[in-house]
Amino acid sequence: MTKCGLHDLQYFKLPTSLKHLTPNQNQIQDILLYVDLHHLVKLYRIVMKENAISSLNDWILSLNLTYLDLSNNPITELIPPSDEIPEEANLFIDVRDTAKAHIVAFEKEEAIGQRLLLISEPYTYDGIAHIINENFPESRVPKGDLSKDKELKKNVHKYNSSKTNKILGFDFISLEQSIIDSVKEIYESK
């Protein structure tokens, strides 16, 4: 339990599940992705009601060099080059932005009582595969199909995070930058 910022809120984080990475340690073979969908809605509602604080809905993309952090409801895909890329689309926020947003939201008066939506942009596995192949031609992930990427993104939930952006006062890290940073870390750890 920790106390945080203006709200003098005591909060906790549930332990995360870890899955040991088993791919060939010399090459990037996978699209390693997790989307951390906090299943703490009940806790958030209680905390919001009792403390009139902000609630942050987290959709996180990140990578740990040794373990893939799979807290709560993960989507993890390890895709060999011969496999098909899943036809899925969802919304993305980088874990670094989520951490920063939590801190800023607890420190800013204008965040009190507000519900902040953390979304940088939509993503698809085809888009992620394309980013990896464009920036890391030596990777062994399948080629992403940008026409599928565009089509799948049409069915993603619509959102408006302008209020969140105004309150937080910083730009979110793009999906492309997040993927590049994560893959670089994997290569550098080898």
JSON list of C-alpha atoms in Angstrom, two decimals:
[
{"chain": "A", "resi": 1, "resn": "MET", "atom": "CA", "xyz": [0.00, 0.00, 0.00]},
{"chain": "A", "resi": 2, "resn": "THR", "atom": "CA", "xyz": [1.24, 3.46, -0.90]},
{"chain": "A", "resi": 3, "resn": "LYS", "atom": "CA", "xyz": [-0.05, 6.99, -0.44]},
{"chain": "A", "resi": 4, "resn": "CYS", "atom": "CA", "xyz": [-0.12, 9.10, -3.56]},
{"chain": "A", "resi": 5, "resn": "GLY", "atom": "CA", "xyz": [-0.24, 12.82, -4.34]},
{"chain": "A", "resi": 6, "resn": "LEU", "atom": "CA", "xyz": [-3.03, 15.29, -3.66]},
{"chain": "A", "resi": 7, "resn": "HIS", "atom": "CA", "xyz": [-5.59, 12.64, -2.96]},
{"chain": "A", "resi": 8, "resn": "ASP", "atom": "CA", "xyz": [-3.77, 11.00, -0.04]},
{"chain": "A", "resi": 9, "resn": "LEU", "atom": "CA", "xyz": [-5.07, 7.82, -1.65]},
{"chain": "A", "resi": 10, "resn": "GLN", "atom": "CA", "xyz": [-3.87, 4.45, -0.48]},
{"chain": "A", "resi": 11, "resn": "TYR", "atom": "CA", "xyz": [-3.64, 2.07, -3.41]},
{"chain": "A", "resi": 12, "resn": "PHE", "atom": "CA", "xyz": [-2.16, -1.27, -4.33]},
{"chain": "A", "resi": 13, "resn": "LYS", "atom": "CA", "xyz": [-1.33, -3.24, -7.45]},
{"chain": "A", "resi": 14, "resn": "LEU", "atom": "CA", "xyz": [-2.14, -6.91, -7.73]},
{"chain": "A", "resi": 15, "resn": "PRO", "atom": "CA", "xyz": [0.82, -9.20, -8.48]},
{"chain": "A", "resi": 16, "resn": "THR", "atom": "CA", "xyz": [1.41, -9.85, -12.15]},
{"chain": "A", "resi": 17, "resn": "SER", "atom": "CA", "xyz": [1.79, -13.19, -13.87]},
{"chain": "A", "resi": 18, "resn": "LEU", "atom": "CA", "xyz": [5.06, -13.74, -15.66]},
{"chain": "A", "resi": 19, "resn": "LYS", "atom": "CA", "xyz": [5.67, -15.95, -18.64]},
{"chain": "A", "resi": 20, "resn": "HIS", "atom": "CA", "xyz": [9.26, -16.83, -19.37]},
{"chain": "A", "resi": 21, "resn": "LEU", "atom": "CA", "xyz": [10.26, -16.02, -22.95]},
{"chain": "A", "resi": 22, "resn": "THR", "atom": "CA", "xyz": [11.53, -19.05, -24.80]},
{"chain": "A", "resi": 23, "resn": "PRO", "atom": "CA", "xyz": [12.36, -17.90, -28.35]},
{"chain": "A", "resi": 24, "resn": "ASN", "atom": "CA", "xyz": [15.83, -18.24, -29.86]},
{"chain": "A", "resi": 25, "resn": "GLN", "atom": "CA", "xyz": [17.85, -15.72, -27.88]},
{"chain": "A", "resi": 26, "resn": "ASN", "atom": "CA", "xyz": [19.91, -14.63, -30.93]},
{"chain": "A", "resi": 27, "resn": "GLN", "atom": "CA", "xyz": [17.12, -13.36, -33.16]},
{"chain": "A", "resi": 28, "resn": "ILE", "atom": "CA", "xyz": [13.79, -11.64, -32.82]},
{"chain": "A", "resi": 29, "resn": "GLN", "atom": "CA", "xyz": [11.29, -14.27, -33.90]},
{"chain": "A", "resi": 30, "resn": "ASP", "atom": "CA", "xyz": [8.17, -12.95, -32.41]},
{"chain": "A", "resi": 31, "resn": "ILE", "atom": "CA", "xyz": [5.79, -10.16, -32.10]},
{"chain": "A", "resi": 32, "resn": "LEU", "atom": "CA", "xyz": [5.75, -9.81, -28.36]},
{"chain": "A", "resi": 33, "resn": "LEU", "atom": "CA", "xyz": [2.76, -7.92, -27.26]},
{"chain": "A", "resi": 34, "resn": "TYR", "atom": "CA", "xyz": [0.71, -7.64, -24.20]},
{"chain": "A", "resi": 35, "resn": "VAL", "atom": "CA", "xyz": [-2.22, -5.47, -23.59]},
{"chain": "A", "resi": 36, "resn": "ASP", "atom": "CA", "xyz": [-2.72, -4.99, -19.90]},
{"chain": "A", "resi": 37, "resn": "LEU", "atom": "CA", "xyz": [-6.45, -4.57, -19.32]},
{"chain": "A", "resi": 38, "resn": "HIS", "atom": "CA", "xyz": [-6.88, -3.78, -15.67]},
{"chain": "A", "resi": 39, "resn": "HIS", "atom": "CA", "xyz": [-9.65, -5.80, -14.15]},
{"chain": "A", "resi": 40, "resn": "LEU", "atom": "CA", "xyz": [-9.75, -3.43, -11.21]},
{"chain": "A", "resi": 41, "resn": "VAL", "atom": "CA", "xyz": [-12.92, -1.65, -12.26]},
{"chain": "A", "resi": 42, "resn": "LYS", "atom": "CA", "xyz": [-14.64, -2.43, -8.96]},
{"chain": "A", "resi": 43, "resn": "LEU", "atom": "CA", "xyz": [-11.64, -1.18, -7.01]},
{"chain": "A", "resi": 44, "resn": "TYR", "atom": "CA", "xyz": [-11.46, 1.97, -9.15]},
{"chain": "A", "resi": 45, "resn": "ARG", "atom": "CA", "xyz": [-15.17, 2.64, -8.61]},
{"chain": "A", "resi": 46, "resn": "ILE", "atom": "CA", "xyz": [-14.83, 2.23, -4.84]},
{"chain": "A", "resi": 47, "resn": "VAL", "atom": "CA", "xyz": [-11.74, 4.43, -4.74]},
{"chain": "A", "resi": 48, "resn": "MET", "atom": "CA", "xyz": [-13.35, 7.05, -6.98]},
{"chain": "A", "resi": 49, "resn": "LYS", "atom": "CA", "xyz": [-16.50, 7.15, -4.90]},
{"chain": "A", "resi": 50, "resn": "GLU", "atom": "CA", "xyz": [-14.72, 7.29, -1.55]},
{"chain": "A", "resi": 51, "resn": "ASN", "atom": "CA", "xyz": [-11.93, 9.66, -2.58]},
{"chain": "A", "resi": 52, "resn": "ALA", "atom": "CA", "xyz": [-13.31, 11.61, -5.58]},
{"chain": "A", "resi": 53, "resn": "ILE", "atom": "CA", "xyz": [-10.24, 10.79, -7.64]},
{"chain": "A", "resi": 54, "resn": "SER", "atom": "CA", "xyz": [-9.43, 10.21, -11.27]},
{"chain": "A", "resi": 55, "resn": "SER", "atom": "CA", "xyz": [-9.75, 6.83, -12.90]},
{"chain": "A", "resi": 56, "resn": "LEU", "atom": "CA", "xyz": [-7.31, 5.80, -15.61]},
{"chain": "A", "resi": 57, "resn": "ASN", "atom": "CA", "xyz": [-8.26, 3.01, -17.97]},
{"chain": "A", "resi": 58, "resn": "ASP", "atom": "CA", "xyz": [-5.01, 1.31, -19.01]},
{"chain": "A", "resi": 59, "resn": "TRP", "atom": "CA", "xyz": [-4.30, -0.38, -22.33]},
{"chain": "A", "resi": 60, "resn": "ILE", "atom": "CA", "xyz": [-0.58, -1.01, -22.12]},
{"chain": "A", "resi": 61, "resn": "LEU", "atom": "CA", "xyz": [2.00, -2.17, -24.61]},
{"chain": "A", "resi": 62, "resn": "SER", "atom": "CA", "xyz": [5.46, -2.92, -23.29]},
{"chain": "A", "resi": 63, "resn": "LEU", "atom": "CA", "xyz": [8.16, -5.52, -23.10]},
{"chain": "A", "resi": 64, "resn": "ASN", "atom": "CA", "xyz": [10.34, -6.83, -20.30]},
{"chain": "A", "resi": 65, "resn": "LEU", "atom": "CA", "xyz": [13.67, -8.22, -21.52]},
{"chain": "A", "resi": 66, "resn": "THR", "atom": "CA", "xyz": [13.53, -11.48, -19.61]},
{"chain": "A", "resi": 67, "resn": "TYR", "atom": "CA", "xyz": [9.85, -11.94, -18.85]},
{"chain": "A", "resi": 68, "resn": "LEU", "atom": "CA", "xyz": [6.72, -10.85, -20.60]},
{"chain": "A", "resi": 69, "resn": "ASP", "atom": "CA", "xyz": [4.61, -9.18, -17.95]},
{"chain": "A", "resi": 70, "resn": "LEU", "atom": "CA", "xyz": [1.12, -10.57, -18.35]},
{"chain": "A", "resi": 71, "resn": "SER", "atom": "CA", "xyz": [-0.86, -8.78, -15.68]},
{"chain": "A", "resi": 72, "resn": "ASN", "atom": "CA", "xyz": [-4.57, -9.36, -15.74]},
{"chain": "A", "resi": 73, "resn": "ASN", "atom": "CA", "xyz": [-6.09, -10.07, -19.18]},
{"chain": "A", "resi": 74, "resn": "PRO", "atom": "CA", "xyz": [-3.21, -10.42, -21.67]},
{"chain": "A", "resi": 75, "resn": "ILE", "atom": "CA", "xyz": [-3.17, -10.93, -25.37]},
{"chain": "A", "resi": 76, "resn": "THR", "atom": "CA", "xyz": [0.12, -12.58, -26.19]},
{"chain": "A", "resi": 77, "resn": "GLU", "atom": "CA", "xyz": [1.08, -13.72, -29.64]},
{"chain": "A", "resi": 78, "resn": "LEU", "atom": "CA", "xyz": [4.31, -15.48, -30.52]},
{"chain": "A", "resi": 79, "resn": "ILE", "atom": "CA", "xyz": [4.17, -15.74, -34.29]},
{"chain": "A", "resi": 80, "resn": "PRO", "atom": "CA", "xyz": [6.62, -17.87, -36.28]},
{"chain": "A", "resi": 81, "resn": "PRO", "atom": "CA", "xyz": [7.12, -16.56, -39.85]},
{"chain": "A", "resi": 82, "resn": "SER", "atom": "CA", "xyz": [5.05, -19.41, -41.31]},
{"chain": "A", "resi": 83, "resn": "ASP", "atom": "CA", "xyz": [1.96, -18.61, -39.23]},
{"chain": "A", "resi": 84, "resn": "GLU", "atom": "CA", "xyz": [-0.82, -16.25, -40.15]},
{"chain": "A", "resi": 85, "resn": "ILE", "atom": "CA", "xyz": [-1.07, -12.94, -38.36]},
{"chain": "A", "resi": 86, "resn": "PRO", "atom": "CA", "xyz": [-4.19, -12.69, -36.18]},
{"chain": "A", "resi": 87, "resn": "GLU", "atom": "CA", "xyz": [-6.85, -10.42, -37.64]},
{"chain": "A", "resi": 88, "resn": "GLU", "atom": "CA", "xyz": [-7.43, -8.32, -34.55]},
{"chain": "A", "resi": 89, "resn": "ALA", "atom": "CA", "xyz": [-7.47, -4.63, -33.77]},
{"chain": "A", "resi": 90, "resn": "ASN", "atom": "CA", "xyz": [-7.56, -2.79, -30.49]},
{"chain": "A", "resi": 91, "resn": "LEU", "atom": "CA", "xyz": [-6.46, 0.42, -28.81]},
{"chain": "A", "resi": 92, "resn": "PHE", "atom": "CA", "xyz": [-2.92, 1.14, -27.59]},
{"chain": "A", "resi": 93, "resn": "ILE", "atom": "CA", "xyz": [-1.05, 3.12, -24.97]},
{"chain": "A", "resi": 94, "resn": "ASP", "atom": "CA", "xyz": [2.62, 2.72, -24.09]},
{"chain": "A", "resi": 95, "resn": "VAL", "atom": "CA", "xyz": [3.33, 1.59, -20.53]},
{"chain": "A", "resi": 96, "resn": "ARG", "atom": "CA", "xyz": [5.64, 4.60, -20.03]},
{"chain": "A", "resi": 97, "resn": "ASP", "atom": "CA", "xyz": [2.73, 6.93, -20.79]},
{"chain": "A", "resi": 98, "resn": "THR", "atom": "CA", "xyz": [0.48, 5.03, -18.42]},
{"chain": "A", "resi": 99, "resn": "ALA", "atom": "CA", "xyz": [2.98, 5.37, -15.59]},
{"chain": "A", "resi": 100, "resn": "LYS", "atom": "CA", "xyz": [3.48, 9.06, -16.33]},
{"chain": "A", "resi": 101, "resn": "ALA", "atom": "CA", "xyz": [-0.29, 9.64, -16.58]},
{"chain": "A", "resi": 102, "resn": "HIS", "atom": "CA", "xyz": [-0.92, 8.06, -13.19]},
{"chain": "A", "resi": 103, "resn": "ILE", "atom": "CA", "xyz": [1.65, 10.33, -11.57]},
{"chain": "A", "resi": 104, "resn": "VAL", "atom": "CA", "xyz": [0.43, 13.48, -13.35]},
{"chain": "A", "resi": 105, "resn": "ALA", "atom": "CA", "xyz": [-3.23, 12.67, -12.59]},
{"chain": "A", "resi": 106, "resn": "PHE", "atom": "CA", "xyz": [-2.50, 12.33, -8.88]},
{"chain": "A", "resi": 107, "resn": "GLU", "atom": "CA", "xyz": [-0.58, 15.61, -8.86]},
{"chain": "A", "resi": 108, "resn": "LYS", "atom": "CA", "xyz": [-2.87, 17.90, -10.89]},
{"chain": "A", "resi": 109, "resn": "GLU", "atom": "CA", "xyz": [-5.88, 19.58, -9.31]},
{"chain": "A", "resi": 110, "resn": "GLU", "atom": "CA", "xyz": [-7.77, 19.56, -12.63]},
{"chain": "A", "resi": 111, "resn": "ALA", "atom": "CA", "xyz": [-7.61, 15.75, -12.68]},
{"chain": "A", "resi": 112, "resn": "ILE", "atom": "CA", "xyz": [-9.60, 15.37, -9.46]},
{"chain": "A", "resi": 113, "resn": "GLY", "atom": "CA", "xyz": [-12.90, 13.63, -10.12]},
{"chain": "A", "resi": 114, "resn": "GLN", "atom": "CA", "xyz": [-12.17, 13.19, -13.84]},
{"chain": "A", "resi": 115, "resn": "ARG", "atom": "CA", "xyz": [-12.22, 9.96, -15.81]},
{"chain": "A", "resi": 116, "resn": "LEU", "atom": "CA", "xyz": [-9.17, 9.97, -18.07]},
{"chain": "A", "resi": 117, "resn": "LEU", "atom": "CA", "xyz": [-8.98, 7.77, -21.15]},
{"chain": "A", "resi": 118, "resn": "LEU", "atom": "CA", "xyz": [-5.44, 6.71, -22.07]},
{"chain": "A", "resi": 119, "resn": "ILE", "atom": "CA", "xyz": [-5.34, 5.85, -25.75]},
{"chain": "A", "resi": 120, "resn": "SER", "atom": "CA", "xyz": [-2.55, 6.76, -28.13]},
{"chain": "A", "resi": 121, "resn": "GLU", "atom": "CA", "xyz": [-3.96, 5.09, -31.24]},
{"chain": "A", "resi": 122, "resn": "PRO", "atom": "CA", "xyz": [-5.46, 1.86, -32.59]},
{"chain": "A", "resi": 123, "resn": "TYR", "atom": "CA", "xyz": [-3.22, -1.06, -33.53]},
{"chain": "A", "resi": 124, "resn": "THR", "atom": "CA", "xyz": [-3.38, -4.34, -35.42]},
{"chain": "A", "resi": 125, "resn": "TYR", "atom": "CA", "xyz": [-0.96, -7.25, -35.49]},
{"chain": "A", "resi": 126, "resn": "ASP", "atom": "CA", "xyz": [-0.46, -6.58, -39.22]},
{"chain": "A", "resi": 127, "resn": "GLY", "atom": "CA", "xyz": [0.56, -3.02, -38.38]},
{"chain": "A", "resi": 128, "resn": "ILE", "atom": "CA", "xyz": [2.95, -4.20, -35.68]},
{"chain": "A", "resi": 129, "resn": "ALA", "atom": "CA", "xyz": [4.49, -6.78, -38.02]},
{"chain": "A", "resi": 130, "resn": "HIS", "atom": "CA", "xyz": [4.92, -4.08, -40.67]},
{"chain": "A", "resi": 131, "resn": "ILE", "atom": "CA", "xyz": [6.64, -1.73, -38.19]},
{"chain": "A", "resi": 132, "resn": "ILE", "atom": "CA", "xyz": [9.03, -4.48, -37.11]},
{"chain": "A", "resi": 133, "resn": "ASN", "atom": "CA", "xyz": [9.88, -5.47, -40.70]},
{"chain": "A", "resi": 134, "resn": "GLU", "atom": "CA", "xyz": [10.35, -1.85, -41.82]},
{"chain": "A", "resi": 135, "resn": "ASN", "atom": "CA", "xyz": [12.73, -1.06, -38.97]},
{"chain": "A", "resi": 136, "resn": "PHE", "atom": "CA", "xyz": [14.35, -4.46, -38.41]},
{"chain": "A", "resi": 137, "resn": "PRO", "atom": "CA", "xyz": [14.66, -6.22, -41.79]},
{"chain": "A", "resi": 138, "resn": "GLU", "atom": "CA", "xyz": [16.64, -9.02, -40.12]},
{"chain": "A", "resi": 139, "resn": "SER", "atom": "CA", "xyz": [13.59, -9.98, -38.02]},
{"chain": "A", "resi": 140, "resn": "ARG", "atom": "CA", "xyz": [11.74, -13.19, -38.74]},
{"chain": "A", "resi": 141, "resn": "VAL", "atom": "CA", "xyz": [8.20, -11.96, -38.15]},
{"chain": "A", "resi": 142, "resn": "PRO", "atom": "CA", "xyz": [5.70, -12.33, -41.00]},
{"chain": "A", "resi": 143, "resn": "LYS", "atom": "CA", "xyz": [5.20, -9.34, -43.29]},
{"chain": "A", "resi": 144, "resn": "GLY", "atom": "CA", "xyz": [2.32, -7.16, -42.18]},
{"chain": "A", "resi": 145, "resn": "ASP", "atom": "CA", "xyz": [-0.45, -6.35, -44.64]},
{"chain": "A", "resi": 146, "resn": "LEU", "atom": "CA", "xyz": [-1.18, -2.61, -44.42]},
{"chain": "A", "resi": 147, "resn": "SER", "atom": "CA", "xyz": [-4.47, -2.95, -46.33]},
{"chain": "A", "resi": 148, "resn": "LYS", "atom": "CA", "xyz": [-5.69, -5.38, -43.63]},
{"chain": "A", "resi": 149, "resn": "ASP", "atom": "CA", "xyz": [-4.34, -3.01, -40.98]},
{"chain": "A", "resi": 150, "resn": "LYS", "atom": "CA", "xyz": [-6.39, -0.13, -42.41]},
{"chain": "A", "resi": 151, "resn": "GLU", "atom": "CA", "xyz": [-9.53, -2.26, -42.80]},
{"chain": "A", "resi": 152, "resn": "LEU", "atom": "CA", "xyz": [-9.37, -3.75, -39.29]},
{"chain": "A", "resi": 153, "resn": "LYS", "atom": "CA", "xyz": [-8.87, -0.33, -37.70]},
{"chain": "A", "resi": 154, "resn": "LYS", "atom": "CA", "xyz": [-12.25, 0.77, -39.13]},
{"chain": "A", "resi": 155, "resn": "ASN", "atom": "CA", "xyz": [-13.97, -1.50, -36.60]},
{"chain": "A", "resi": 156, "resn": "VAL", "atom": "CA", "xyz": [-12.06, -0.32, -33.52]},
{"chain": "A", "resi": 157, "resn": "HIS", "atom": "CA", "xyz": [-13.98, 1.59, -30.86]},
{"chain": "A", "resi": 158, "resn": "LYS", "atom": "CA", "xyz": [-14.10, 5.30, -31.53]},
{"chain": "A", "resi": 159, "resn": "TYR", "atom": "CA", "xyz": [-12.65, 7.53, -28.84]},
{"chain": "A", "resi": 160, "resn": "ASN", "atom": "CA", "xyz": [-11.93, 11.14, -28.02]},
{"chain": "A", "resi": 161, "resn": "SER", "atom": "CA", "xyz": [-9.06, 11.65, -25.61]},
{"chain": "A", "resi": 162, "resn": "SER", "atom": "CA", "xyz": [-8.78, 15.43, -26.04]},
{"chain": "A", "resi": 163, "resn": "LYS", "atom": "CA", "xyz": [-9.92, 16.06, -22.44]},
{"chain": "A", "resi": 164, "resn": "THR", "atom": "CA", "xyz": [-7.28, 13.61, -21.18]},
{"chain": "A", "resi": 165, "resn": "ASN", "atom": "CA", "xyz": [-4.56, 15.17, -23.33]},
{"chain": "A", "resi": 166, "resn": "LYS", "atom": "CA", "xyz": [-5.48, 18.66, -22.12]},
{"chain": "A", "resi": 167, "resn": "ILE", "atom": "CA", "xyz": [-5.46, 17.65, -18.43]},
{"chain": "A", "resi": 168, "resn": "LEU", "atom": "CA", "xyz": [-2.27, 15.59, -18.62]},
{"chain": "A", "resi": 169, "resn": "GLY", "atom": "CA", "xyz": [-0.42, 18.07, -20.82]},
{"chain": "A", "resi": 170, "resn": "PHE", "atom": "CA", "xyz": [1.87, 15.68, -22.69]},
{"chain": "A", "resi": 171, "resn": "ASP", "atom": "CA", "xyz": [1.85, 13.78, -25.98]},
{"chain": "A", "resi": 172, "resn": "PHE", "atom": "CA", "xyz": [1.61, 9.99, -25.94]},
{"chain": "A", "resi": 173, "resn": "ILE", "atom": "CA", "xyz": [4.34, 7.78, -27.41]},
{"chain": "A", "resi": 174, "resn": "SER", "atom": "CA", "xyz": [3.28, 6.42, -30.81]},
{"chain": "A", "resi": 175, "resn": "LEU", "atom": "CA", "xyz": [2.76, 2.72, -31.46]},
{"chain": "A", "resi": 176, "resn": "GLU", "atom": "CA", "xyz": [5.63, 2.79, -33.95]},
{"chain": "A", "resi": 177, "resn": "GLN", "atom": "CA", "xyz": [8.05, 4.32, -31.43]},
{"chain": "A", "resi": 178, "resn": "SER", "atom": "CA", "xyz": [6.96, 1.88, -28.74]},
{"chain": "A", "resi": 179, "resn": "ILE", "atom": "CA", "xyz": [7.49, -1.13, -31.02]},
{"chain": "A", "resi": 180, "resn": "ILE", "atom": "CA", "xyz": [10.88, 0.18, -32.19]},
{"chain": "A", "resi": 181, "resn": "ASP", "atom": "CA", "xyz": [12.01, 0.80, -28.60]},
{"chain": "A", "resi": 182, "resn": "SER", "atom": "CA", "xyz": [10.87, -2.66, -27.48]},
{"chain": "A", "resi": 183, "resn": "VAL", "atom": "CA", "xyz": [12.52, -4.52, -30.36]},
{"chain": "A", "resi": 184, "resn": "LYS", "atom": "CA", "xyz": [15.76, -2.52, -29.91]},
{"chain": "A", "resi": 185, "resn": "GLU", "atom": "CA", "xyz": [15.80, -3.55, -26.25]},
{"chain": "A", "resi": 186, "resn": "ILE", "atom": "CA", "xyz": [15.41, -7.19, -27.25]},
{"chain": "A", "resi": 187, "resn": "TYR", "atom": "CA", "xyz": [18.30, -6.98, -29.70]},
{"chain": "A", "resi": 188, "resn": "GLU", "atom": "CA", "xyz": [20.49, -5.07, -27.23]},
{"chain": "A", "resi": 189, "resn": "SER", "atom": "CA", "xyz": [19.86, -7.66, -24.53]},
{"chain": "A", "resi": 190, "resn": "LYS", "atom": "CA", "xyz": [21.27, -10.47, -26.69]}
]
